[in-house]
Amino acid sequence: MNFTPKERERFDFAVIANWIPPGERVLDLGCGDGRLLRYLRETKGVVGYGVEIDHQSVLGCIRNGVDVIQIDIERGLSGFEDRSFNHVVISQALQAMHATERILNEMLRVAEEAVVSFPNFAFRTNREAIAEGHMPVSEDLPYEWYDTPNVRFFTIADFEALCARLGIEIRERLAFDESGRPVIEDPNLNGSLAFYRLGRK
Amino acid sequence: MPLENSVGVVVPQRVRFNEPIALRSGASLPSFELVYETYGTLNAARSNAVLICHALSGGHHVAGTYADNPKNVGWWDNLVGPGKPLDTNRFFVVGVNNLGGCYGSTGPISINPDTGKRYGADFPMVTVEDWVAAQARLADHLGIDTWAAVMGGSLGGMQALEWSLQFPERIRHALVIASAPKLSAQNIAFNEVARQAILSDPDFHGGHYAEHGVVPAKGLRLARMIGHITYLSDSQMGEKFGRQLRHGEHKFSYDVDFEVESYLRYQGDKFAGFFDANTYLITTKALDYFDPAYKYDGDLPAALERATANFLVVSFTTDWRFSPARSREIVFALLHNRRHVAYAEIDCDAGHDSFLLDDAHYHAVLRAYLENISI
């Protein structure tokens, strides 16, 4: 049974919220209309700020009463002070950004810990699509190749290799299939969506 | 001509304060008057008042029209009115002409009680801090302990910021639009050229031109022309005028050849016809001096520590006079102090003047923020 979009969103939020202790300061990169921050505020009492470049999303944040800062994450987070947040979150937005390494390094500069979620390109059905000669379109990669906002296509294995190279410690990893069931065995093959808790060694 | 969602015909009011006001320069005024307008109704809890601070050439006439001059529409009428982003069905809105102004508040064109003549150059310099102190007297007079919001664009935004520093407990929200925490050297340089244009006008007479029955119109006109160049973006000027010729051919004269020259001359002449040169001088100095971090060794985050208001900071991508980077300084200084702040960078072609326009997205942002203010 597949999720409705709303259920799916709640599921993602719940996974992330599980890693955020109550009352923390949280920075959400690519925060959309601020829904996650509002959820974290309501369920965890966090003090949250969002960063977003899209005009309509910024307007959405302001409507939602979420503190949002309209800047381009690709240019870095230079205005944010070191360790000024407990957690920094990038929820299914890293794959839509070019400056992957810089963003990961910046995240672990401005916060003690980072939470990253992304669609795993090596998920079984994605591999099957490629084997059949087509770019994958799935629950977690819902765009056609010609209209996708994603610019970086990577796998769980790729991401972990990059973390190792950047000296980033993987403190916890969760992977889920398209129905939201946790995946233990071979997550790079069986996981559609991956969540990480990252820190500095 | 009835305007849509207009507050309609408005009547300016005047209040006199007989307690002396000490100014930042060390001078003081024994008493002063402010003219102001209000729109909407102050609620019983007195919790719905919004102060609008004006920029260089604005005044108390923010919205609506005058019975005897229906064409004189308030300078922010597109924002303020029933159903507009700053909704006068919900908010009680106050516009005020600042101290030192030339629209009726005590200023250089007022009569100096000591001499029986106009102050002229004898009017003391006033600063953003002084304006806010004077505005606080008006708030007292109106029975407003705490503003739901203080807002303004450009120099008006500086006053909103100053309110949050001078009276942190009297302001719940500050809307700082197309503004900056202080002027850059380039900003000051433009102001200095404008001042020199006025000061070197033979009709200036050391600021006592009124006694000579003249005004330094040439200098004021030039000052305004320079100002206008900085209010517009290069792209918008290009779009508006390009290299359009007034006479369809090069005339090889110093009369208007290009349409942009005509525009600047028109704006300069219009302004010189009604604005007071001494007010212009004082106001540009107020801009130059504004720098809340001055007393904190340039440390803006330290200066903003006292601010407890929630902030909306707005900038415009094509504003090169007060660029988005200047607004971000305010945003990150507030973030350092863990204050609530939302920051929107609006794509608008019109440069610094964008804050006066009714760009749909810009107004949607202001509306969304204002709607969330509890009253």
Coordinates of C-alpha atoms in Angstrom, one line a residue:
Chain A
M1 CA 0.0 0.0 0.0
N2 CA 1.4 3.4 -1.0
F3 CA 1.2 6.6 1.0
T4 CA -0.9 9.6 0.1
P5 CA 1.4 12.6 -0.4
K6 CA 0.3 13.9 3.0
E7 CA 0.9 10.6 4.8
R8 CA 4.3 10.4 3.1
E9 CA 5.2 13.9 4.3
R10 CA 4.1 13.1 7.8
F11 CA 6.2 10.0 7.7
D12 CA 9.3 12.0 6.6
F13 CA 8.7 14.6 9.3
A14 CA 8.2 11.9 12.0
V15 CA 11.5 10.3 11.1
I16 CA 13.3 13.6 11.3
A17 CA 11.5 14.7 14.4
N18 CA 12.6 11.5 16.1
W19 CA 16.2 12.8 15.9
I20 CA 15.5 16.3 17.2
P21 CA 15.3 16.7 21.0
P22 CA 12.7 19.1 22.3
G23 CA 13.4 22.8 22.5
E24 CA 16.4 22.7 20.1
R25 CA 17.5 25.4 17.6
V26 CA 16.9 24.0 14.1
L27 CA 17.9 25.3 10.7
D28 CA 16.0 23.8 7.7
L29 CA 17.8 24.3 4.4
G30 CA 15.4 24.3 1.4
C31 CA 12.5 24.6 3.8
G32 CA 9.7 25.0 1.3
D33 CA 6.7 26.7 2.8
G34 CA 8.0 25.9 6.3
R35 CA 5.9 22.9 7.0
L36 CA 8.6 20.8 8.6
L37 CA 9.6 23.7 10.9
R38 CA 6.0 24.2 11.9
Y39 CA 5.7 20.5 12.6
L40 CA 8.8 20.5 14.7
R41 CA 7.7 23.7 16.5
E42 CA 4.3 22.1 17.3
T43 CA 5.6 18.6 18.2
K44 CA 9.0 19.4 19.7
G45 CA 8.9 23.1 20.6
V46 CA 11.9 23.8 18.6
V47 CA 13.0 27.3 17.6
G48 CA 13.4 27.0 13.9
Y49 CA 14.6 29.1 11.0
G50 CA 14.2 28.1 7.4
V51 CA 16.4 29.0 4.4
E52 CA 14.7 29.1 1.0
I53 CA 15.4 30.7 -2.4
D54 CA 12.0 30.2 -4.1
H55 CA 9.8 33.3 -3.8
Q56 CA 6.5 31.4 -3.4
S57 CA 7.9 29.2 -0.8
V58 CA 9.2 32.2 1.2
L59 CA 5.7 33.7 1.0
G60 CA 4.4 30.4 2.2
C61 CA 6.7 30.5 5.2
I62 CA 5.6 34.0 6.1
R63 CA 2.0 32.9 5.8
N64 CA 2.8 29.9 8.1
G65 CA 4.5 32.3 10.6
V66 CA 7.8 30.5 10.1
D67 CA 11.0 32.6 10.3
V68 CA 12.6 32.3 6.9
I69 CA 15.7 33.8 5.3
Q70 CA 15.7 34.1 1.6
I71 CA 19.2 33.3 0.4
D72 CA 20.8 31.0 -2.0
I73 CA 22.3 28.0 -0.1
E74 CA 24.5 27.3 -3.1
R75 CA 26.5 30.4 -2.2
G76 CA 27.2 29.0 1.2
L77 CA 26.0 29.9 4.7
S78 CA 28.5 32.6 5.5
G79 CA 26.1 34.8 7.4
F80 CA 25.4 31.9 9.9
E81 CA 27.7 31.7 12.8
D82 CA 29.6 28.5 13.8
R83 CA 27.6 26.1 15.8
S84 CA 24.7 28.5 16.1
F85 CA 22.2 25.7 15.7
N86 CA 21.8 22.3 17.4
H87 CA 20.5 20.6 14.2
V88 CA 20.6 21.6 10.6
V89 CA 18.2 19.7 8.3
I90 CA 18.2 19.2 4.6
S91 CA 15.2 17.2 3.7
Q92 CA 15.1 15.8 0.2
A93 CA 16.7 19.0 -1.2
L94 CA 20.4 18.0 -1.4
Q95 CA 19.9 16.3 -4.7
A96 CA 18.6 19.6 -6.2
M97 CA 21.8 21.5 -5.3
H98 CA 25.1 21.8 -7.1
A99 CA 27.5 22.6 -4.3
T100 CA 27.1 19.3 -2.5
E101 CA 30.5 19.2 -0.7
R102 CA 30.4 22.8 0.3
I103 CA 26.8 22.5 1.7
L104 CA 27.7 19.4 3.7
N105 CA 30.7 21.1 5.2
E106 CA 28.8 24.3 5.9
M107 CA 26.0 22.4 7.6
L108 CA 28.4 20.8 10.0
R109 CA 30.0 24.2 10.7
V110 CA 26.7 26.0 11.6
A111 CA 25.2 23.1 13.6
E112 CA 26.4 20.4 15.9
E113 CA 24.6 17.7 13.9
A114 CA 23.1 17.5 10.5
V115 CA 20.0 15.5 9.3
V116 CA 20.0 14.7 5.6
S117 CA 17.4 12.8 3.7
F118 CA 17.5 12.0 0.0
P119 CA 16.1 9.5 -2.6
N120 CA 18.4 6.6 -3.2
F121 CA 19.1 6.4 -6.9
A122 CA 20.3 2.8 -6.6
F123 CA 16.9 1.6 -5.3
R124 CA 15.8 -1.6 -7.0
T125 CA 13.0 -0.2 -9.1
N126 CA 15.3 2.7 -10.3
R127 CA 17.9 0.1 -11.4
E128 CA 15.1 -1.8 -13.2
A129 CA 14.1 1.4 -15.1
I130 CA 17.6 2.0 -16.1
A131 CA 18.0 -1.7 -17.2
E132 CA 15.0 -1.2 -19.4
G133 CA 16.6 1.9 -20.8
H134 CA 14.8 4.7 -19.1
M135 CA 15.5 7.2 -16.4
P136 CA 13.6 6.2 -13.2
V137 CA 10.4 7.8 -12.1
S138 CA 9.2 6.6 -8.7
E139 CA 7.6 7.5 -5.5
D140 CA 10.8 9.2 -4.3
L141 CA 12.0 10.4 -7.7
P142 CA 8.7 11.6 -9.0
Y143 CA 10.0 13.8 -11.9
E144 CA 10.5 13.1 -15.6
W145 CA 14.1 13.6 -16.7
Y146 CA 13.1 16.7 -18.6
D147 CA 11.4 18.6 -15.7
T148 CA 13.3 17.4 -12.7
P149 CA 14.7 19.9 -10.3
N150 CA 17.3 17.4 -9.2
V151 CA 20.8 17.9 -10.4
R152 CA 22.8 15.4 -8.4
F153 CA 21.8 11.7 -8.7
F154 CA 23.5 9.6 -6.1
T155 CA 23.2 6.5 -4.1
I156 CA 23.5 5.5 -0.5
A157 CA 26.9 4.0 -1.3
D158 CA 28.0 7.2 -3.1
F159 CA 26.8 9.4 -0.2
E160 CA 28.6 7.4 2.4
A161 CA 31.8 7.4 0.3
L162 CA 31.6 11.2 0.1
C163 CA 31.0 11.5 3.9
A164 CA 34.1 9.4 4.4
R165 CA 36.1 11.6 2.1
L166 CA 34.9 14.8 3.9
G167 CA 35.6 13.4 7.3
I168 CA 31.9 13.3 8.2
E169 CA 30.8 10.8 10.8
I170 CA 27.6 8.9 10.0
R171 CA 26.0 8.6 13.4
E172 CA 22.9 6.9 12.3
R173 CA 21.3 5.8 9.0
L174 CA 17.7 4.7 8.3
A175 CA 16.5 3.5 4.9
F176 CA 12.9 2.8 3.9
D177 CA 11.2 1.2 0.9
E178 CA 8.5 2.9 -1.1
S179 CA 5.9 1.8 1.5
G180 CA 7.8 3.3 4.4
R181 CA 9.0 -0.1 5.7
P182 CA 12.4 0.1 7.3
V183 CA 15.1 -1.7 5.3
I184 CA 17.8 -3.5 7.1
E185 CA 19.2 -5.7 4.4
D186 CA 21.2 -4.2 1.5
P187 CA 19.7 -0.7 1.8
N188 CA 21.5 0.5 -1.3
L189 CA 19.4 -2.0 -3.2
N190 CA 16.2 -2.1 -1.1
G191 CA 16.0 1.5 0.2
S192 CA 14.1 4.1 -1.7
L193 CA 14.6 6.9 0.8
A194 CA 17.6 7.4 3.1
F195 CA 17.9 9.4 6.3
Y196 CA 21.2 10.3 8.0
R197 CA 22.3 11.8 11.2
L198 CA 25.8 13.3 10.6
G199 CA 28.4 14.9 12.7
R200 CA 32.1 15.6 12.9
K201 CA 34.4 13.0 14.2
Chain B
M1 CA -11.9 60.3 -8.8
P2 CA -12.7 57.6 -6.2
L3 CA -9.8 55.4 -5.5
E4 CA -10.3 51.7 -5.0
N5 CA -10.2 50.6 -1.3
S6 CA -9.1 54.1 -0.3
V7 CA -9.3 55.5 3.2
G8 CA -11.0 58.4 1.4
V9 CA -10.7 62.0 2.4
V10 CA -8.4 62.5 5.3
V11 CA -7.6 65.5 7.5
P12 CA -4.1 66.1 8.9
Q13 CA -3.9 66.8 12.7
R14 CA -1.4 68.8 14.7
V15 CA -0.1 68.3 18.2
R16 CA 2.1 70.6 20.2
F17 CA 4.6 69.3 22.8
N18 CA 5.7 71.8 25.4
E19 CA 8.3 69.6 27.1
P20 CA 11.7 70.4 25.7
I21 CA 13.3 67.7 23.5
A22 CA 17.1 67.1 23.9
L23 CA 18.6 66.2 20.5
R24 CA 21.5 63.9 19.8
S25 CA 23.7 66.8 18.6
G26 CA 23.5 68.4 22.0
A27 CA 21.0 71.1 21.0
S28 CA 17.5 71.1 22.2
L29 CA 14.1 72.5 21.2
P30 CA 12.0 74.1 24.0
S31 CA 8.8 72.8 22.3
F32 CA 7.8 71.4 19.0
E33 CA 4.8 70.4 16.9
L34 CA 4.1 67.4 14.8
V35 CA 1.5 67.0 12.0
Y36 CA 0.1 63.5 11.5
E37 CA -2.7 61.6 10.0
T38 CA -4.5 58.5 11.2
Y39 CA -6.5 55.8 9.3
G40 CA -8.7 53.2 10.8
T41 CA -9.7 53.0 14.4
L42 CA -7.7 52.4 17.5
N43 CA -9.2 49.4 19.2
A44 CA -10.2 49.3 22.9
A45 CA -7.1 47.3 23.9
R46 CA -5.0 49.9 21.9
S47 CA -3.1 47.0 20.4
N48 CA -3.6 47.6 16.7
A49 CA -1.6 50.7 16.1
V50 CA 0.9 50.8 13.2
L51 CA 3.4 53.6 12.7
I52 CA 4.6 54.4 9.2
C53 CA 7.9 56.2 9.1
H54 CA 8.7 58.2 6.0
A55 CA 11.9 58.4 3.9
L56 CA 13.7 61.4 2.6
S57 CA 10.9 63.3 0.9
G58 CA 7.8 61.7 2.3
G59 CA 5.6 63.0 5.1
H60 CA 2.5 62.4 7.2
H61 CA 0.2 62.0 4.2
V62 CA 0.5 58.3 3.8
A63 CA -2.9 57.4 2.4
G64 CA -6.1 58.9 1.2
T65 CA -6.8 62.3 -0.4
Y66 CA -7.6 65.8 0.7
A67 CA -11.0 67.3 0.2
D68 CA -9.6 70.5 -1.3
N69 CA -7.0 68.6 -3.4
P70 CA -8.3 65.2 -4.5
K71 CA -5.2 64.6 -6.6
N72 CA -2.9 64.7 -3.6
V73 CA -2.9 61.0 -2.9
G74 CA -0.9 59.7 0.1
W75 CA 2.6 58.4 -0.8
W76 CA 1.9 54.8 0.4
D77 CA -1.8 54.7 -0.6
N78 CA -1.3 51.5 -2.6
L79 CA -0.4 49.7 0.7
V80 CA -2.7 51.3 3.3
G81 CA -6.5 51.1 3.2
P82 CA -9.5 48.9 3.8
G83 CA -8.6 45.5 2.4
K84 CA -5.1 46.5 1.4
P85 CA -2.0 44.8 2.7
L86 CA -1.9 47.1 5.7
D87 CA -5.6 46.8 6.3
T88 CA -7.2 49.8 7.9
N89 CA -10.3 47.6 8.8
R90 CA -7.9 45.9 11.2
F91 CA -5.2 48.3 12.0
F92 CA -5.0 51.9 13.3
V93 CA -2.4 53.4 11.1
V94 CA -0.4 56.6 11.9
G95 CA 1.6 58.7 9.5
V96 CA 3.7 61.5 10.9
N97 CA 5.9 64.3 9.4
N98 CA 9.2 64.1 11.2
L99 CA 10.8 66.8 13.3
G100 CA 12.8 69.1 10.9
G101 CA 10.4 68.3 8.1
C102 CA 8.7 70.8 5.8
Y103 CA 5.2 69.6 5.7
G104 CA 4.0 71.2 8.9
S105 CA 6.0 69.7 11.7
T106 CA 8.4 72.0 13.4
G107 CA 11.3 72.5 11.1
P108 CA 13.6 75.0 9.3
I109 CA 10.6 76.8 7.8
S110 CA 8.9 77.2 11.1
I111 CA 9.1 80.5 13.1
N112 CA 11.8 80.5 15.7
P113 CA 10.1 81.8 18.8
D114 CA 13.4 83.4 19.9
T115 CA 13.8 85.6 16.8
G116 CA 10.3 85.8 15.4
K117 CA 11.8 84.7 12.0
R118 CA 12.1 81.4 10.3
Y119 CA 14.7 79.0 11.7
G120 CA 16.3 78.5 8.4
A121 CA 19.9 77.4 9.0
D122 CA 19.5 77.8 12.8
F123 CA 17.3 74.8 13.0
P124 CA 19.3 72.2 14.8
M125 CA 20.4 69.0 13.1
V126 CA 18.1 66.1 14.0
T127 CA 18.9 62.4 13.8
V128 CA 16.9 59.2 13.3
E129 CA 17.2 58.8 17.1
D130 CA 15.6 62.2 17.6
W131 CA 12.8 61.5 15.2
V132 CA 12.0 58.3 17.0
A133 CA 12.0 60.2 20.4
A134 CA 9.6 62.7 18.9
Q135 CA 7.4 60.0 17.5
A136 CA 7.3 58.4 20.9
R137 CA 5.8 61.7 22.2
L138 CA 3.1 61.3 19.5
A139 CA 2.5 57.7 20.6
D140 CA 2.0 59.0 24.2
H141 CA -0.4 61.6 23.0
L142 CA -2.4 59.0 21.0
G143 CA -2.5 56.7 24.0
I144 CA -0.4 54.0 22.3
D145 CA 1.8 52.2 24.8
T146 CA 3.0 49.6 22.3
W147 CA 2.9 49.7 18.5
A148 CA 1.7 46.5 16.9
A149 CA 4.2 47.4 14.2
V150 CA 6.5 50.2 13.1
M151 CA 7.4 50.1 9.4
G152 CA 9.1 52.1 6.8
G153 CA 11.2 51.9 3.6
S154 CA 14.7 53.2 3.2
L155 CA 15.2 55.9 5.8
G156 CA 11.8 54.9 7.2
G157 CA 13.2 51.4 7.7
M158 CA 16.0 52.9 9.8
Q159 CA 13.4 54.5 12.0
A160 CA 11.6 51.2 12.5
L161 CA 15.0 49.6 13.4
E162 CA 15.7 52.5 15.8
W163 CA 12.3 52.1 17.5
S164 CA 13.3 48.5 18.3
L165 CA 16.5 49.8 20.0
Q166 CA 15.3 52.9 21.7
F167 CA 11.9 51.6 22.9
P168 CA 12.2 47.8 22.7
E169 CA 9.2 47.3 24.9
R170 CA 7.0 49.6 22.8
I171 CA 7.2 47.8 19.5
R172 CA 6.1 44.3 18.7
H173 CA 7.0 44.1 15.1
A174 CA 9.5 46.0 13.0
L175 CA 9.1 46.0 9.2
V176 CA 12.4 47.2 7.7
I177 CA 12.2 47.6 3.9
A178 CA 14.8 48.5 1.4
S179 CA 16.9 49.8 4.2
A180 CA 20.4 49.4 5.7
P181 CA 22.0 49.4 9.2
K182 CA 24.1 52.4 8.1
L183 CA 25.1 54.2 5.0
S184 CA 28.1 53.1 3.0
A185 CA 30.8 55.5 1.9
Q186 CA 29.2 55.5 -1.5
N187 CA 25.8 56.4 0.0
I188 CA 27.4 59.3 2.0
A189 CA 29.2 60.4 -1.1
F190 CA 26.0 60.8 -3.1
N191 CA 24.5 62.7 -0.1
E192 CA 27.5 65.0 0.0
V193 CA 27.2 65.8 -3.7
A194 CA 23.5 66.6 -3.2
R195 CA 24.4 68.8 -0.2
Q196 CA 27.1 70.6 -2.1
A197 CA 24.7 71.3 -4.9
I198 CA 22.5 73.2 -2.4
L199 CA 25.2 74.8 -0.3
S200 CA 26.9 76.2 -3.4
D201 CA 23.7 77.7 -4.9
P202 CA 24.1 81.5 -4.8
D203 CA 20.5 81.7 -3.5
F204 CA 21.3 79.6 -0.5
H205 CA 22.6 82.5 1.7
G206 CA 24.0 80.3 4.4
G207 CA 20.6 78.7 4.8
H208 CA 18.8 82.0 5.5
Y209 CA 17.4 82.2 2.0
A210 CA 13.9 83.0 3.3
E211 CA 15.1 86.3 4.6
H212 CA 16.2 87.1 1.1
G213 CA 12.9 86.1 -0.4
V214 CA 14.5 83.3 -2.5
V215 CA 15.0 79.6 -2.5
P216 CA 18.1 77.7 -3.7
A217 CA 16.0 76.0 -6.3
K218 CA 18.9 75.2 -8.6
G219 CA 20.8 73.4 -5.9
L220 CA 17.8 71.5 -4.7
R221 CA 16.9 70.6 -8.2
L222 CA 20.3 69.2 -8.8
A223 CA 20.3 67.3 -5.5
R224 CA 17.0 65.7 -6.5
M225 CA 18.3 64.7 -9.9
I226 CA 21.2 63.0 -8.3
G227 CA 18.9 61.3 -5.9
H228 CA 16.7 60.0 -8.6
I229 CA 19.5 58.4 -10.4
T230 CA 20.2 56.3 -7.3
Y231 CA 16.6 55.4 -6.7
L232 CA 16.3 53.7 -10.1
S233 CA 18.1 50.7 -11.5
D234 CA 20.2 50.8 -14.6
S235 CA 17.9 48.3 -16.3
Q236 CA 14.7 50.1 -15.4
M237 CA 16.2 53.4 -16.6
G238 CA 17.2 51.6 -19.8
E239 CA 13.7 50.2 -20.2
K240 CA 12.0 53.5 -19.4
F241 CA 14.1 55.8 -21.5
G242 CA 16.9 53.9 -23.2
R243 CA 18.5 56.4 -25.6
Q244 CA 15.2 57.8 -26.8
L245 CA 15.6 61.2 -28.3
R246 CA 13.3 64.1 -27.5
H247 CA 13.5 65.5 -31.1
G248 CA 14.2 62.4 -33.0
E249 CA 17.8 63.5 -33.8
H250 CA 20.9 64.8 -32.2
K251 CA 20.5 68.5 -31.6
F252 CA 24.1 69.3 -30.6
S253 CA 22.9 71.5 -27.8
Y254 CA 22.6 71.4 -24.0
D255 CA 18.8 71.4 -24.1
V256 CA 17.1 68.1 -23.7
D257 CA 18.4 65.7 -26.2
F258 CA 17.7 62.4 -24.5
E259 CA 14.4 61.6 -22.7
V260 CA 16.2 60.6 -19.5
E261 CA 17.5 64.2 -19.3
S262 CA 13.9 65.5 -19.5
Y263 CA 12.8 63.1 -16.8
L264 CA 15.5 64.2 -14.4
R265 CA 14.9 67.9 -15.1
Y266 CA 11.2 67.4 -14.5
Q267 CA 11.7 65.5 -11.2
G268 CA 14.2 68.1 -10.1
D269 CA 12.0 71.1 -10.9
K270 CA 8.9 69.5 -9.4
F271 CA 10.8 68.8 -6.1
A272 CA 12.5 72.2 -6.0
G273 CA 9.0 73.7 -6.2
F274 CA 7.8 72.4 -2.9
F275 CA 10.6 70.9 -0.8
D276 CA 12.7 72.9 1.7
A277 CA 16.4 72.9 1.1
N278 CA 17.3 73.0 4.8
T279 CA 15.1 70.0 5.5
Y280 CA 16.8 68.3 2.6
L281 CA 20.2 69.0 4.1
I282 CA 19.2 67.9 7.6
T283 CA 17.6 64.8 6.4
T284 CA 20.6 63.7 4.4
K285 CA 22.8 64.3 7.5
A286 CA 20.4 62.2 9.5
L287 CA 20.9 59.4 7.0
D288 CA 24.7 59.7 7.2
Y289 CA 24.8 59.7 10.9
F290 CA 22.5 56.7 11.4
D291 CA 24.6 53.9 12.7
P292 CA 23.4 51.9 15.7
A293 CA 26.7 50.0 15.8
Y294 CA 28.7 53.2 16.1
K295 CA 28.7 53.0 19.9
Y296 CA 29.6 49.3 19.8
D297 CA 32.8 49.6 17.8
G298 CA 30.9 48.7 14.6
D299 CA 29.6 45.5 16.1
L300 CA 26.0 45.4 14.7
P301 CA 25.0 42.2 16.5
A302 CA 26.0 43.8 19.8
A303 CA 24.0 46.9 18.9
L304 CA 20.9 44.9 18.1
E305 CA 21.0 42.8 21.3
R306 CA 18.4 45.1 22.9
A307 CA 15.9 44.7 20.1
T308 CA 13.2 42.2 21.1
A309 CA 10.7 42.9 18.4
N310 CA 9.9 40.4 15.6
F311 CA 11.3 41.5 12.3
L312 CA 10.3 41.4 8.7
V313 CA 13.2 42.5 6.5
V314 CA 12.6 43.1 2.8
S315 CA 15.1 44.0 0.1
F316 CA 14.9 44.3 -3.7
T317 CA 17.3 42.6 -6.0
T318 CA 17.8 45.7 -8.2
D319 CA 18.3 48.1 -5.4
W320 CA 21.9 49.2 -5.6
R321 CA 21.5 52.2 -3.2
F322 CA 20.5 49.9 -0.3
S323 CA 21.4 46.5 -1.7
P324 CA 20.1 43.2 -0.4
A325 CA 23.5 42.6 1.2
R326 CA 22.8 45.6 3.5
S327 CA 19.5 44.0 4.6
R328 CA 21.2 40.7 5.2
E329 CA 23.5 42.5 7.7
I330 CA 20.4 43.3 9.7
V331 CA 19.1 39.8 9.3
F332 CA 22.2 38.1 10.5
A333 CA 22.7 40.5 13.4
L334 CA 19.2 39.6 14.5
L335 CA 19.9 35.9 14.1
H336 CA 22.9 36.3 16.2
N337 CA 20.7 37.6 18.9
R338 CA 18.2 34.7 18.3
R339 CA 15.4 37.1 17.4
H340 CA 12.4 36.2 15.2
V341 CA 13.2 37.4 11.7
A342 CA 11.8 36.7 8.2
Y343 CA 13.7 38.0 5.3
A344 CA 12.4 38.3 1.7
E345 CA 14.4 39.4 -1.3
I346 CA 12.0 40.6 -3.9
D347 CA 12.7 40.4 -7.6
C348 CA 11.6 43.8 -8.8
D349 CA 13.1 45.8 -11.6
A350 CA 12.6 49.3 -10.1
G351 CA 15.7 49.6 -7.9
H352 CA 15.4 51.4 -4.6
D353 CA 12.0 52.9 -5.5
S354 CA 10.5 49.4 -5.6
F355 CA 9.4 49.7 -2.0
L356 CA 6.9 52.3 -3.1
L357 CA 5.4 50.2 -5.9
D358 CA 2.6 47.7 -5.7
D359 CA 4.5 44.7 -7.0
A360 CA 2.2 41.7 -6.4
H361 CA 4.7 39.5 -4.7
Y362 CA 6.0 42.3 -2.5
H363 CA 2.6 43.2 -1.4
A364 CA 1.7 39.6 -0.8
V365 CA 4.7 39.3 1.5
L366 CA 3.7 42.4 3.5
R367 CA 0.1 41.2 3.6
A368 CA 1.0 37.8 4.8
Y369 CA 3.2 39.2 7.6
L370 CA 0.8 41.8 8.7
E371 CA -2.1 39.4 8.8
N372 CA -0.2 37.2 11.2
I373 CA 0.3 40.1 13.7
S374 CA -2.1 39.5 16.6
I375 CA -4.0 42.5 17.8

